[in-house]
Amino acid sequence: RKEVEQDPGPFNVPEGATVAFNCTYSNSASQSFFWYRQDCRKEPKLLMSVYSSGNEDGRFTAQLNRASQYISLLIRDSKLSDSATYLCVVNELTDSWGKLQFGAGTQVVVTP
Amino acid sequence: GAVVSQHPSRVICKSGTSVKIECRSLDFQATTMFWYRQFPKQSLMLMATSNEGSKATYEQGVEKDKFLINHASLTLSTLTVTSAHPEDSSFYICSAKPLLLAGGSYSSYNEQFFGPGTRLTVL
């Protein structure tokens, strides 16, 4: 079983619409959670951290459900520039280095 | 701040040759750098954790004699793919964990900054 699982998509979203997707993680001892964005053939870039109480950053809202071991990302008022692959990332504090486990990503395609 | 560079960005080589990839933190010091590999439509897989001045820690299934890592300074780590074969063709990405962010703010222990990646094609 993969450490971090995501629906690969693609999620085809009309411009201006809302899209949401989840990711599940297997290690209940995971400490920190993130959403990264990766454009085609580029490196991942941090979109936002995910806090226990849930948090918003502009049009992006992240939620964490520790009991069910999943995190979610919601994008409101989708823009064409939101088209990307969104990576769910979980930090397993197995040592002081903070090992990141990446999901395979959820592809979002925003259409005009 | 917190910029990581990688060189080269793209390399094509013949089977059996060795390829060295450099990862540099440009405006911060990084005691720990990480090397990942990503195959098409797959997640980033951690290959090894590199600590300045000590031996790298390799993930299970990653051959340490094939993927040589050197972290000689607080701003540079190198990954050498020795005797590369077509199955080593992949996107190699490094990340660095800042000791101290530019501007004086401390990084949370979780934060990593990624290099732009190196696309390796072995013919």
XYZ file of C-alpha atoms in Angstrom:
235
model
C 0.000 0.000 0.000
C 1.310 3.434 -0.890
C 2.119 5.821 1.934
C 0.205 8.662 0.302
C -2.582 8.059 -2.179
C -4.288 10.478 -4.498
C -6.858 10.303 -7.266
C -4.753 10.961 -10.359
C -7.612 12.732 -12.161
C -7.687 14.582 -14.409
C -10.282 16.865 -12.917
C -11.611 18.973 -15.774
C -12.932 22.199 -14.312
C -14.618 25.101 -16.095
C -13.020 28.435 -15.389
C -14.631 30.028 -12.350
C -15.873 26.758 -10.894
C -14.850 25.070 -7.660
C -12.900 21.833 -7.483
C -11.957 19.750 -4.484
C -9.992 16.573 -4.024
C -8.548 14.507 -1.231
C -5.508 12.519 -0.384
C -5.149 9.745 2.155
C -2.075 8.818 4.131
C -1.251 5.564 5.840
C 1.077 6.571 8.658
C -0.962 7.764 11.624
C 2.193 9.229 13.166
C 2.600 11.709 10.322
C 3.308 15.139 11.668
C 2.957 17.720 8.943
C 1.032 18.013 5.755
C 1.432 20.083 2.633
C 0.047 20.688 -0.783
C 2.594 21.265 -3.520
C 1.919 22.258 -7.077
C 3.907 20.797 -9.946
C 3.718 22.067 -13.493
C 4.682 19.806 -16.354
C 8.403 19.027 -16.357
C 9.081 21.395 -13.478
C 9.987 21.029 -9.838
C 7.299 20.978 -7.123
C 6.530 24.277 -5.459
C 4.944 24.646 -2.059
C 1.334 25.785 -2.356
C 0.396 25.716 1.289
C 0.869 23.914 4.545
C -2.153 22.191 6.060
C -2.976 22.963 9.665
C -5.099 20.915 12.034
C -7.842 23.507 12.155
C -7.912 23.938 8.398
C -6.610 26.990 6.638
C -7.212 29.253 3.689
C -4.868 31.038 1.366
C -6.831 33.163 -1.050
C -8.878 30.857 -3.248
C -7.311 27.735 -1.755
C -8.651 25.956 1.318
C -6.962 22.982 2.935
C -8.443 20.666 5.542
C -6.951 17.904 7.657
C -8.885 14.993 9.112
C -6.547 13.068 11.376
C -9.175 10.548 12.452
C -9.745 9.423 8.874
C -6.206 10.214 7.788
C -6.942 12.405 4.844
C -6.317 15.948 3.735
C -8.224 17.920 1.184
C -7.695 20.858 -1.110
C -10.449 23.062 -2.460
C -9.899 25.616 -5.178
C -12.559 28.295 -5.630
C -13.082 30.481 -8.667
C -10.652 28.390 -10.710
C -8.290 30.212 -13.042
C -6.669 28.843 -16.181
C -3.345 29.227 -14.393
C -4.493 26.750 -11.739
C -4.025 23.937 -14.264
C -1.298 21.783 -12.767
C -0.687 18.610 -10.822
C -1.285 18.994 -7.109
C 0.904 16.858 -4.890
C -0.126 15.817 -1.445
C 2.929 15.670 0.796
C 3.180 14.203 4.252
C 6.070 14.633 6.616
C 6.959 11.589 8.632
C 9.089 12.671 11.526
C 11.089 9.470 11.613
C 14.236 11.442 12.317
C 15.405 15.015 12.607
C 15.554 15.329 8.848
C 11.817 15.238 8.347
C 11.243 12.772 5.530
C 8.640 13.847 2.989
C 6.339 11.317 1.378
C 4.803 12.442 -1.897
C 1.585 11.360 -3.493
C 1.611 10.789 -7.236
C -0.476 13.911 -7.736
C -3.935 14.951 -8.851
C -4.080 16.608 -12.235
C -6.374 19.608 -12.568
C -7.225 21.037 -15.961
C -9.101 24.338 -15.969
C -10.879 24.999 -19.248
C -12.117 28.307 -20.681
C 15.331 34.008 -0.920
C 15.697 30.241 -0.552
C 16.726 29.465 -4.121
C 18.108 26.091 -5.108
C 19.813 25.543 -8.433
C 20.666 22.348 -10.254
C 23.109 21.760 -13.031
C 22.771 20.530 -15.671
C 19.085 20.941 -16.344
C 19.146 18.307 -19.032
C 21.638 15.653 -20.012
C 21.685 12.956 -22.650
C 24.382 10.347 -22.396
C 25.372 6.962 -23.701
C 24.828 3.826 -21.703
C 27.779 3.082 -19.439
C 28.864 6.659 -18.834
C 28.719 8.485 -15.520
C 26.761 11.668 -15.001
C 27.259 14.182 -12.220
C 24.427 16.444 -11.096
C 25.051 19.436 -8.857
C 22.614 20.908 -6.381
C 23.377 24.294 -4.882
C 21.607 26.427 -2.325
C 22.232 29.952 -3.558
C 21.272 32.217 -0.685
C 21.201 29.970 2.340
C 23.147 27.216 3.988
C 21.759 23.724 4.002
C 23.114 21.048 6.275
C 20.673 18.583 4.764
C 19.858 18.046 1.131
C 17.617 15.418 -0.378
C 17.759 13.675 -3.729
C 14.565 12.507 -5.396
C 13.762 10.739 -8.601
C 10.514 11.020 -10.503
C 9.366 8.791 -13.346
C 6.572 9.990 -15.653
C 3.188 10.194 -13.941
C 4.642 8.891 -10.701
C 5.370 10.498 -7.381
C 8.718 11.837 -6.310
C 10.645 9.059 -4.654
C 13.285 9.909 -2.100
C 16.578 8.314 -3.046
C 18.842 9.552 -0.306
C 19.394 12.130 2.374
C 22.664 13.966 2.223
C 24.230 15.603 5.245
C 27.164 17.947 4.987
C 30.374 16.289 6.031
C 28.976 12.805 6.482
C 27.862 9.834 4.436
C 24.503 9.948 2.761
C 21.630 7.823 3.979
C 20.066 5.835 1.174
C 16.491 4.653 0.953
C 15.767 0.976 0.640
C 16.341 -0.291 -2.871
C 18.668 2.530 -3.908
C 22.168 1.324 -4.706
C 24.731 3.465 -2.944
C 27.516 2.360 -5.273
C 25.523 3.382 -8.300
C 24.257 6.722 -7.001
C 27.217 8.420 -5.359
C 26.396 11.415 -3.217
C 28.861 13.957 -1.953
C 27.898 16.878 0.292
C 31.192 18.655 0.668
C 29.930 22.059 1.736
C 26.886 23.700 3.247
C 25.749 24.886 -0.175
C 26.622 22.034 -2.518
C 25.633 18.419 -2.899
C 26.383 16.276 -5.931
C 24.778 13.112 -7.219
C 26.770 10.962 -9.605
C 24.935 8.295 -11.555
C 27.659 5.788 -12.325
C 27.548 3.513 -15.370
C 24.169 4.878 -16.349
C 21.707 2.639 -18.164
C 18.458 3.455 -19.977
C 16.413 2.479 -16.922
C 18.144 5.312 -15.022
C 16.515 7.824 -17.335
C 14.397 9.975 -15.074
C 13.833 13.421 -13.604
C 16.218 13.940 -10.699
C 15.306 16.666 -8.224
C 17.182 17.869 -5.199
C 15.837 19.791 -2.259
C 17.531 21.612 0.554
C 16.496 22.285 4.093
C 17.678 25.735 5.183
C 19.762 26.211 8.248
C 18.802 29.849 8.191
C 16.572 31.569 5.643
C 17.689 34.744 3.929
C 16.564 37.752 5.913
C 17.276 36.138 9.244
C 14.074 34.193 9.762
C 14.405 30.624 10.865
C 12.965 27.898 8.767
C 10.524 25.481 10.255
C 12.164 22.091 10.407
C 9.756 20.867 7.747
C 10.516 23.315 4.996
C 12.400 22.131 1.954
C 13.137 24.073 -1.201
C 13.407 22.263 -4.474
C 15.819 22.676 -7.319
C 14.487 22.889 -10.883
C 15.403 19.292 -11.602
C 17.678 17.501 -14.043
C 16.215 15.451 -16.830
C 18.505 12.519 -17.567
C 18.144 10.489 -20.736
C 20.402 7.486 -21.165
C 20.549 6.118 -24.683
